[in-house]
């Protein structure tokens, strides 16, 4: 005997959705770049899941993962992963398929940088500026910026921005509307903001627009379907001269409900929390002195209600309401139901006759219209059996906390459904204030006490038999958090402890878990988190706190019988984030107006902003002066002052709070200040030197960043001391630093007053202070050797002003040494020999005259380099022989080293004994023959000759006197004398 039961309340059943995917728009993020689409179904056995996108089954790979039944998309891409998703749940009883969910990704691309055309309009005429937003997805908000100002364009009865198109509407143009307009688009989900190229608006001067009647340019749809509880906004704006007034009304004459909102310009009517009574026709009326215009639209209440029935005659009825009227389809196990003689469909009704076991499975009714589709699910089983607890025993042991609630399920497999009763020991239980036997047989006991502990037995009966199952209830003391975590403020870099201590039943071991912003903290992977404490404490230590640690922390304590939790908020205060949207406004020759938006203050209000700038001439970023001098944290604009004209600048803004200095904003686009007349005169104007008859004038060039404009140059002016007329010349080179005036009639060391000015194409700038410069004094110097320099000059003519010249001072100093440390030689003539100098060294030499009043000014220094030092190696391998009255000498050629003067010859010095008069012979060969008297000892030494002077000596060589016999003998002997042997002590 078999009996048909449909959707029996049996522990084993087909899948039923408890959570289905819904239409969603996700932001694409760079951190934690994942998308989670929900799907959960109940079933016994537990269902397994598959997913479809755009009708094709998804293969799980690196991008797709299943988390229970939910679909996780890793690193989603707007193009590849957007689409229509469906979840499919299956177990042994059948398959169900979820509603379709449209998944999109929020993004916002940049505007084209192509310049926008200028819009020419007459005064009094209307104008519409098109925004033309870039590709995007997700809710966006439109605003406009006028002339780069930091705040958005204020909207009023004359100006309106449509949030459907982004266009800017100006009902009547005024002279003040001339300027540049920039459309600003912000994605409300990703918070990204982009700016269009400016649209210039100029005023035509040929005529003024006459008055005309209103023309409604922005209007809402003629019909709009609205669901219950949603919010609807209707836009209406008219062009006209004079500016039209906008009013709203319902065509049925009923007043507008008090919940409706109308913005300050009357251009938007908002109806929040839409209800059926809000449906109807609405009118927008635009009116001015020239006429009236009306726009109408119908708001239609849209609803869709689904009900399902299971009748005794095995008919399911699926009913849905909606506009337009929905159509129906039926699925079995996720596939379209195959019709046959036994299976009939009529509208939403499904009828099945002659049921058999093959009809078991999961059925779904799908109702859909142009606004969407909804599903209803049911399970059909064909079974017959006595109560059986073999697969669904009452839980053997149930631990419960005192004061808690216990649910004891009794779910035997039985067909038809069994009647359920409970007993404790031998006593059958009845419903009471704390104890209830529910319709499905579940026993519920509330406010548990110790006396409720014991054995409980469920007894199940149906026409085919009786069966029972027993379990034990054990009552424990509840767990309580005695020291919960408290909300706390912290500063970046600090460490804190969030306490979590409990009281508990002594037989229970608590397990502590911490959650941060809803996610379980994995202490093995977190450097900043550590759990500390004993058996009854699980305190959380957060080390070296960072801004990312702001949020909600939950301590959850589990035992086998209960679970308790406590939460606290951690606010981390850190240096502010980078300011946003830095823009440069009006620019002058020495100032620039900046505006910016605030970045995150990281829980510590911004106290001040610092402006920094850099130029091609600066080393990195430098703080600049502003008006106001100190920019407060509530101000988002400032004027940078004391800039150099005609210099390229970049700016950035840094926010400062009580915690520290934040990250700088993105640098602004590079701008150039306007040109101006030069303000800085050349410095260190001096001169002197040069050749006879020359006046040499020198100065330090003005750096490029101080030239203030194009075509920069110098104006050099000079005059003889005591005269009134200036001579001047223009040097059109910004790099010039020297000018020489030549006139052979200028006496040496004549005094001139000199000044140097500047100019550019904006005008003439200041001149330097007047200084006295002397004309050239001809000082000549030549190097004689490595240690001597000869200096000579022309005498200064005797004049009444100069007085009687009594001598000269010659100053000599090495390059790199200050003139004040120079060696000085005094002479009365006009020539001096400087000796004791170092070889291969650059010396600077100047001369100054001296009279009874003291020394006069020094002549310009002349540069002289001494010759290389003479060779340091003496002549070696000297050989000699003595015959009759001749001495023959021979030695080895000396080769100079790289830093020594070349050898030009040799000097042979000889004398009789130590006290004799010396004689000297020079030769450019390496041998010499000396004619000497006989009978005396001779001392001979050989020196190297070079351009740098005499080199090292071989040292004295002694040649002893010889008898005639010995001389005859020695005439045939050649002595090879080594220096260290022959050297006389």
Short mmCIF file of C-alpha atoms in Angstrom, two decimals, residues 93-464:
data_model
loop_
_atom_site.label_atom_id
_atom_site.label_comp_id
_atom_site.label_asym_id
_atom_site.label_seq_id
_atom_site.Cartn_x
_atom_site.Cartn_y
_atom_site.Cartn_z
CA UNK A 93 15.87 14.52 -4.03
CA UNK A 94 16.36 16.89 -6.92
CA UNK A 95 17.58 20.27 -8.20
CA UNK A 96 16.39 23.86 -7.85
CA UNK A 97 17.63 26.94 -9.66
CA UNK A 98 17.72 30.43 -8.11
CA UNK A 99 16.35 33.66 -9.47
CA UNK A 100 18.51 35.45 -12.03
CA UNK A 101 20.83 38.07 -10.54
CA UNK A 102 22.42 40.76 -12.68
CA UNK A 103 25.99 41.46 -11.50
CA UNK A 104 27.70 44.65 -12.60
CA UNK A 105 30.89 46.45 -11.58
CA UNK A 106 31.16 50.09 -10.68
CA UNK A 107 33.83 52.03 -12.53
CA UNK A 108 34.50 55.49 -13.88
CA UNK A 109 36.88 56.22 -16.75
CA UNK A 110 38.59 59.57 -17.44
CA UNK A 111 37.18 62.27 -19.68
CA UNK A 112 38.77 62.80 -23.06
CA UNK A 113 41.42 65.54 -22.81
CA UNK A 114 40.32 66.98 -26.16
CA UNK A 115 39.63 70.74 -25.76
CA UNK A 116 35.94 71.71 -25.84
CA UNK A 117 34.53 74.30 -28.22
CA UNK A 118 33.74 77.80 -27.03
CA UNK A 119 30.01 78.52 -26.56
CA UNK A 120 28.94 82.01 -27.64
CA UNK A 121 25.64 83.26 -26.24
CA UNK A 122 23.79 86.56 -26.02
CA UNK A 123 22.90 88.14 -22.69
CA UNK A 124 19.38 87.07 -21.71
CA UNK A 125 19.53 83.93 -23.84
CA UNK A 126 19.47 80.40 -22.34
CA UNK A 127 22.33 77.94 -22.67
CA UNK A 128 22.77 74.19 -22.11
CA UNK A 129 26.33 72.96 -21.47
CA UNK A 130 26.73 69.25 -22.23
CA UNK A 131 28.69 67.16 -19.75
CA UNK A 132 29.16 64.04 -21.93
CA UNK A 133 30.25 61.75 -19.07
CA UNK A 134 32.94 59.15 -19.77
CA UNK A 135 32.12 55.40 -19.68
CA UNK A 136 30.96 54.39 -16.20
CA UNK A 137 28.81 52.02 -14.18
CA UNK A 138 27.19 52.47 -10.80
CA UNK A 139 25.46 55.53 -9.36
CA UNK A 140 27.22 58.77 -10.26
CA UNK A 141 26.75 62.37 -9.14
CA UNK A 142 27.21 65.38 -11.40
CA UNK A 143 28.53 68.81 -10.37
CA UNK A 144 30.08 71.74 -12.22
CA UNK A 145 33.04 73.99 -11.37
CA UNK A 146 33.18 77.61 -12.56
CA UNK A 147 36.60 79.14 -13.39
CA UNK A 148 38.49 76.47 -11.41
CA UNK A 149 37.08 77.61 -8.07
CA UNK A 150 37.35 75.13 -5.20
CA UNK A 151 33.61 74.95 -4.50
CA UNK A 152 31.02 73.56 -6.86
CA UNK A 153 28.76 75.89 -8.83
CA UNK A 154 25.80 76.90 -6.64
CA UNK A 155 22.44 75.98 -8.12
CA UNK A 156 19.41 78.27 -7.92
CA UNK A 157 16.26 79.13 -9.84
CA UNK A 158 18.45 80.26 -12.79
CA UNK A 159 20.95 77.35 -12.90
CA UNK A 160 20.27 73.61 -12.76
CA UNK A 161 22.35 70.40 -13.10
CA UNK A 162 20.47 67.29 -14.21
CA UNK A 163 21.51 64.14 -12.37
CA UNK A 164 20.21 62.05 -15.30
CA UNK A 165 22.35 63.64 -18.05
CA UNK A 166 24.89 65.71 -16.12
CA UNK A 167 24.13 68.74 -18.31
CA UNK A 168 24.21 72.28 -16.90
CA UNK A 169 21.17 74.44 -17.74
CA UNK A 170 21.24 78.24 -17.37
CA UNK A 171 17.72 79.62 -17.88
CA UNK A 172 18.91 83.17 -18.61
CA UNK A 173 22.56 84.13 -19.20
CA UNK A 174 24.02 87.14 -17.38
CA UNK A 175 27.34 88.93 -17.90
CA UNK A 176 28.75 87.26 -14.76
CA UNK A 177 28.30 83.83 -16.36
CA UNK A 178 31.23 84.37 -18.75
CA UNK A 179 34.10 81.98 -17.96
CA UNK A 180 35.19 78.34 -18.05
CA UNK A 181 32.87 75.53 -16.95
CA UNK A 182 34.17 72.09 -15.94
CA UNK A 183 31.91 69.05 -15.48
CA UNK A 184 32.80 66.97 -12.41
CA UNK A 185 31.64 63.33 -12.23
CA UNK A 186 31.90 61.30 -9.04
CA UNK A 187 31.18 57.57 -8.74
CA UNK A 188 29.26 57.20 -5.46
CA UNK A 189 30.38 53.59 -5.01
CA UNK A 190 34.11 53.85 -5.82
CA UNK A 191 34.39 57.53 -4.76
CA UNK A 192 36.47 58.17 -7.91
CA UNK A 193 36.18 61.71 -9.32
CA UNK A 194 37.07 62.92 -12.84
CA UNK A 195 37.09 66.38 -14.41
CA UNK A 196 36.21 67.31 -18.00
CA UNK A 197 38.09 69.78 -20.15
CA UNK A 198 36.77 73.33 -19.58
CA UNK A 199 33.96 74.61 -21.79
CA UNK A 200 34.53 78.35 -22.37
CA UNK A 201 31.40 80.54 -22.41
CA UNK A 202 31.69 83.99 -24.00
CA UNK A 203 29.16 86.78 -24.43
CA UNK A 204 28.16 87.91 -27.89
CA UNK A 205 27.97 91.69 -28.18
CA UNK A 206 25.81 91.88 -31.30
CA UNK A 207 22.45 91.92 -29.47
CA UNK A 208 20.57 91.24 -26.22
CA UNK A 209 17.97 88.46 -26.12
CA UNK A 210 14.37 89.64 -25.82
CA UNK A 211 11.91 88.12 -23.35
CA UNK A 212 10.24 84.80 -24.28
CA UNK A 213 7.95 82.20 -22.72
CA UNK A 214 9.23 79.18 -20.68
CA UNK A 215 10.50 76.09 -22.43
CA UNK A 216 10.74 72.98 -20.24
CA UNK A 217 14.11 71.50 -21.21
CA UNK A 218 14.43 68.87 -18.44
CA UNK A 219 11.37 66.69 -17.76
CA UNK A 220 10.52 63.32 -16.22
CA UNK A 221 9.14 60.26 -18.15
CA UNK A 222 5.47 60.11 -19.17
CA UNK A 223 5.11 56.86 -17.17
CA UNK A 224 7.36 55.41 -14.49
CA UNK A 225 6.92 52.09 -12.63
CA UNK A 226 7.91 52.40 -8.96
CA UNK A 227 8.20 49.59 -6.41
CA UNK A 228 7.01 49.84 -2.82
CA UNK A 229 9.51 51.41 -0.39
CA UNK A 230 11.80 52.85 -3.06
CA UNK A 231 12.66 56.51 -3.54
CA UNK A 232 11.84 58.34 -6.76
CA UNK A 233 13.14 61.69 -7.99
CA UNK A 234 11.43 63.73 -10.74
CA UNK A 235 13.44 66.46 -12.50
CA UNK A 236 11.94 69.53 -14.17
CA UNK A 237 13.69 72.72 -15.32
CA UNK A 238 12.71 75.38 -17.83
CA UNK A 239 14.57 77.96 -19.88
CA UNK A 240 13.11 81.39 -20.34
CA UNK A 241 13.43 85.17 -20.01
CA UNK A 242 12.49 86.23 -17.37
CA UNK A 243 13.66 83.18 -15.37
CA UNK A 244 10.60 80.88 -15.02
CA UNK A 245 9.25 79.83 -11.63
CA UNK A 246 8.76 76.05 -11.13
CA UNK A 247 5.82 74.59 -9.16
CA UNK A 248 4.60 70.99 -8.64
CA UNK A 249 1.10 69.55 -8.21
CA UNK A 250 -0.97 66.35 -8.55
CA UNK A 251 -3.44 66.36 -11.41
CA UNK A 252 -6.17 64.77 -9.27
CA UNK A 253 -6.16 67.86 -7.09
CA UNK A 254 -4.93 66.08 -3.99
CA UNK A 255 -2.24 67.95 -2.03
CA UNK A 256 1.34 66.77 -2.13
CA UNK A 257 2.10 64.59 0.93
CA UNK A 258 4.24 66.18 3.65
CA UNK A 259 7.00 63.57 3.18
CA UNK A 260 7.74 64.84 -0.32
CA UNK A 261 10.84 67.01 -0.73
CA UNK A 262 11.35 69.83 -3.24
CA UNK A 263 14.89 71.23 -3.61
CA UNK A 264 15.68 74.93 -3.24
CA UNK A 265 15.42 75.58 -6.98
CA UNK A 266 12.11 73.63 -7.25
CA UNK A 267 13.80 71.62 -10.03
CA UNK A 268 13.61 68.22 -8.27
CA UNK A 269 10.63 66.55 -6.56
CA UNK A 270 11.66 63.61 -4.34
CA UNK A 271 9.16 61.04 -3.02
CA UNK A 272 10.80 58.82 -0.38
CA UNK A 273 9.39 55.48 0.80
CA UNK A 274 6.98 55.12 -2.13
CA UNK A 275 3.54 53.69 -1.20
CA UNK A 276 0.54 52.72 -3.36
CA UNK A 277 -1.24 55.94 -2.38
CA UNK A 278 1.65 57.95 -3.91
CA UNK A 279 0.85 56.58 -7.39
CA UNK A 280 -0.85 58.90 -9.85
CA UNK A 281 -0.25 61.75 -12.29
CA UNK A 282 2.09 64.62 -11.43
CA UNK A 283 2.62 67.96 -13.16
CA UNK A 284 5.53 70.40 -13.29
CA UNK A 285 4.47 73.97 -14.14
CA UNK A 286 7.00 76.54 -15.45
CA UNK A 287 5.69 80.11 -15.61
CA UNK A 288 6.97 83.65 -16.27
CA UNK A 289 5.46 86.93 -17.41
CA UNK A 290 5.55 85.75 -21.04
CA UNK A 291 3.63 82.52 -20.58
CA UNK A 292 3.39 79.04 -19.05
CA UNK A 293 4.55 75.48 -19.92
CA UNK A 294 3.52 72.17 -18.29
CA UNK A 295 5.15 68.71 -18.19
CA UNK A 296 3.15 65.64 -17.04
CA UNK A 297 4.02 62.13 -15.96
CA UNK A 298 2.38 59.06 -14.40
CA UNK A 299 3.85 57.15 -11.41
CA UNK A 300 2.64 53.53 -11.46
CA UNK A 301 2.81 51.34 -8.36
CA UNK A 302 4.50 48.05 -9.27
CA UNK A 303 4.13 44.93 -7.12
CA UNK A 304 4.70 41.21 -7.52
CA UNK A 305 3.31 38.81 -4.91
CA UNK A 306 3.76 35.05 -5.15
CA UNK A 307 1.70 32.41 -3.38
CA UNK A 308 1.87 28.63 -3.66
CA UNK A 309 -0.61 25.93 -2.69
CA UNK A 310 -0.49 22.17 -2.46
CA UNK A 311 -3.91 20.62 -2.81
CA UNK A 312 -5.00 17.13 -1.81
CA UNK A 313 -5.76 16.27 -5.39
CA UNK A 314 -2.07 16.80 -6.29
CA UNK A 315 -2.48 20.20 -7.87
CA UNK A 316 -0.06 23.06 -7.30
CA UNK A 317 -1.29 26.55 -7.91
CA UNK A 318 1.24 29.31 -8.51
CA UNK A 319 -0.17 32.85 -8.44
CA UNK A 320 1.71 36.12 -8.89
CA UNK A 321 0.47 39.67 -9.30
CA UNK A 322 2.24 42.37 -11.24
CA UNK A 323 1.96 44.91 -14.02
CA UNK A 324 2.06 43.82 -16.73
CA UNK A 325 0.49 40.47 -15.89
CA UNK A 326 3.19 37.81 -15.37
CA UNK A 327 3.55 34.61 -17.42
CA UNK A 328 4.49 31.24 -15.85
CA UNK A 329 6.99 28.47 -16.47
CA UNK A 330 7.64 25.29 -14.44
CA UNK A 331 10.98 23.58 -13.80
CA UNK A 332 11.71 20.11 -12.44
CA UNK A 333 15.16 19.64 -10.93
CA UNK A 334 16.30 22.88 -12.57
CA UNK A 335 15.22 21.90 -16.10
CA UNK A 336 12.05 22.88 -18.04
CA UNK A 337 9.20 20.49 -17.10
CA UNK A 338 8.42 18.01 -19.89
CA UNK A 339 4.63 17.85 -20.47
CA UNK A 340 2.75 14.58 -21.11
CA UNK A 341 -0.78 13.23 -20.76
CA UNK A 342 -0.50 13.01 -16.95
CA UNK A 343 1.03 16.50 -16.55
CA UNK A 344 -1.05 19.54 -17.42
CA UNK A 345 -0.23 23.26 -17.19
CA UNK A 346 -2.86 25.97 -17.15
CA UNK A 347 -1.64 29.46 -16.31
CA UNK A 348 0.18 29.04 -13.03
CA UNK A 349 -1.55 25.71 -12.12
CA UNK A 350 0.28 22.37 -12.37
CA UNK A 351 -1.78 19.15 -12.23
CA UNK A 352 -0.22 15.66 -12.06
CA UNK A 353 -2.35 12.49 -12.28
CA UNK A 354 -1.40 8.87 -11.70
CA UNK A 355 1.56 9.81 -9.48
CA UNK A 356 4.49 7.41 -9.50
CA UNK A 357 7.89 7.29 -7.85
CA UNK A 358 9.52 8.93 -10.86
CA UNK A 359 7.51 12.08 -10.15
CA UNK A 360 9.53 12.65 -6.96
CA UNK A 361 11.82 15.68 -7.17
CA UNK A 362 12.14 19.43 -6.80
CA UNK A 363 9.60 21.61 -8.63
CA UNK A 364 9.85 25.35 -9.26
CA UNK A 365 7.31 27.84 -10.53
CA UNK A 366 8.79 30.84 -12.36
CA UNK A 367 6.64 33.97 -12.77
CA UNK A 368 8.07 36.78 -14.89
CA UNK A 369 7.23 40.03 -16.64
CA UNK A 370 9.31 42.84 -18.11
CA UNK A 371 10.35 43.96 -14.63
CA UNK A 372 11.86 40.66 -13.51
CA UNK A 373 11.25 37.08 -12.45
CA UNK A 374 10.54 35.35 -9.12
CA UNK A 375 10.68 31.67 -8.16
CA UNK A 376 8.74 29.40 -5.79
CA UNK A 377 9.97 25.89 -4.91
CA UNK A 378 8.29 22.68 -3.68
CA UNK A 379 9.36 19.06 -3.17
CA UNK A 380 7.30 16.01 -4.13
CA UNK A 381 7.94 12.67 -2.36
CA UNK A 382 6.15 9.35 -2.68
CA UNK A 383 6.68 7.31 0.58
CA UNK A 384 4.96 5.00 3.19
CA UNK A 385 6.61 3.69 6.45
CA UNK A 386 6.31 3.22 10.24
CA UNK A 387 8.17 5.70 12.50
CA UNK A 388 11.91 5.10 12.32
CA UNK A 389 14.59 6.88 14.42
CA UNK A 390 17.55 4.99 12.94
CA UNK A 391 18.74 8.04 11.00
CA UNK A 392 17.39 10.83 13.25
CA UNK A 393 17.84 9.86 16.90
CA UNK A 394 17.06 12.32 19.64
CA UNK A 395 20.36 13.92 20.62
CA UNK A 396 22.00 11.61 23.20
CA UNK A 397 23.32 14.39 25.45
CA UNK A 398 22.35 18.03 25.45
CA UNK A 399 24.33 20.56 27.48
CA UNK A 400 22.47 23.78 28.17
CA UNK A 401 23.15 26.81 30.35
CA UNK A 402 20.95 27.62 33.31
CA UNK A 403 18.39 30.23 32.34
CA UNK A 404 18.70 29.30 28.69
CA UNK A 405 16.40 27.58 26.25
CA UNK A 406 16.55 24.08 24.78
CA UNK A 407 14.96 22.75 21.60
CA UNK A 408 14.74 18.94 21.50
CA UNK A 409 13.91 17.82 17.98
CA UNK A 410 11.99 14.63 17.31
CA UNK A 411 12.06 13.89 13.60
CA UNK A 412 11.52 10.21 12.89
CA UNK A 413 11.09 9.07 9.30
CA UNK A 414 7.40 8.15 8.97
CA UNK A 415 4.78 8.03 6.30
CA UNK A 416 2.15 9.10 6.96
CA UNK A 417 3.36 11.67 9.44
CA UNK A 418 3.67 10.37 13.00
CA UNK A 419 1.99 11.87 16.09
CA UNK A 420 4.57 12.87 18.71
CA UNK A 421 4.53 12.79 22.53
CA UNK A 422 7.29 13.29 25.14
CA UNK A 423 7.91 11.79 28.54
CA UNK A 424 10.43 12.41 31.26
CA UNK A 425 11.19 9.19 33.08
CA UNK A 426 7.80 7.45 33.11
CA UNK A 427 5.71 10.65 33.07
CA UNK A 428 4.28 12.01 29.82
CA UNK A 429 4.75 15.75 29.48
CA UNK A 430 2.08 18.36 28.85
CA UNK A 431 2.37 21.95 27.71
CA UNK A 432 3.07 24.43 30.52
CA UNK A 433 4.29 28.02 30.94
CA UNK A 434 7.92 26.99 30.28
CA UNK A 435 7.40 23.81 28.28
CA UNK A 436 5.79 23.43 24.83
CA UNK A 437 5.39 20.50 22.42
CA UNK A 438 5.30 22.14 19.02
CA UNK A 439 3.22 21.03 16.03
CA UNK A 440 6.15 19.25 14.38
CA UNK A 441 6.91 17.35 17.62
CA UNK A 442 9.78 19.53 18.84
CA UNK A 443 9.98 19.97 22.64
CA UNK A 444 10.86 23.51 23.73
CA UNK A 445 11.80 24.36 27.34
CA UNK A 446 12.61 27.97 28.32
CA UNK A 447 14.26 29.53 31.39
CA UNK A 448 16.07 26.26 32.16
CA UNK A 449 16.71 25.44 35.83
CA UNK A 450 18.88 22.76 37.44
CA UNK A 451 15.73 20.68 38.13
CA UNK A 452 15.06 20.36 34.38
CA UNK A 453 18.07 18.07 33.97
CA UNK A 454 17.36 14.37 33.22
CA UNK A 455 16.35 11.86 30.52
CA UNK A 456 13.72 12.77 27.90
CA UNK A 457 12.06 10.29 25.53
CA UNK A 458 10.24 11.10 22.26
CA UNK A 459 7.45 8.63 21.29
CA UNK A 460 6.27 8.55 17.66
CA UNK A 461 3.09 6.74 16.41
CA UNK A 462 1.40 6.31 13.02
CA UNK A 463 -0.90 3.62 11.56
CA UNK A 464 2.13 1.45 10.80
#
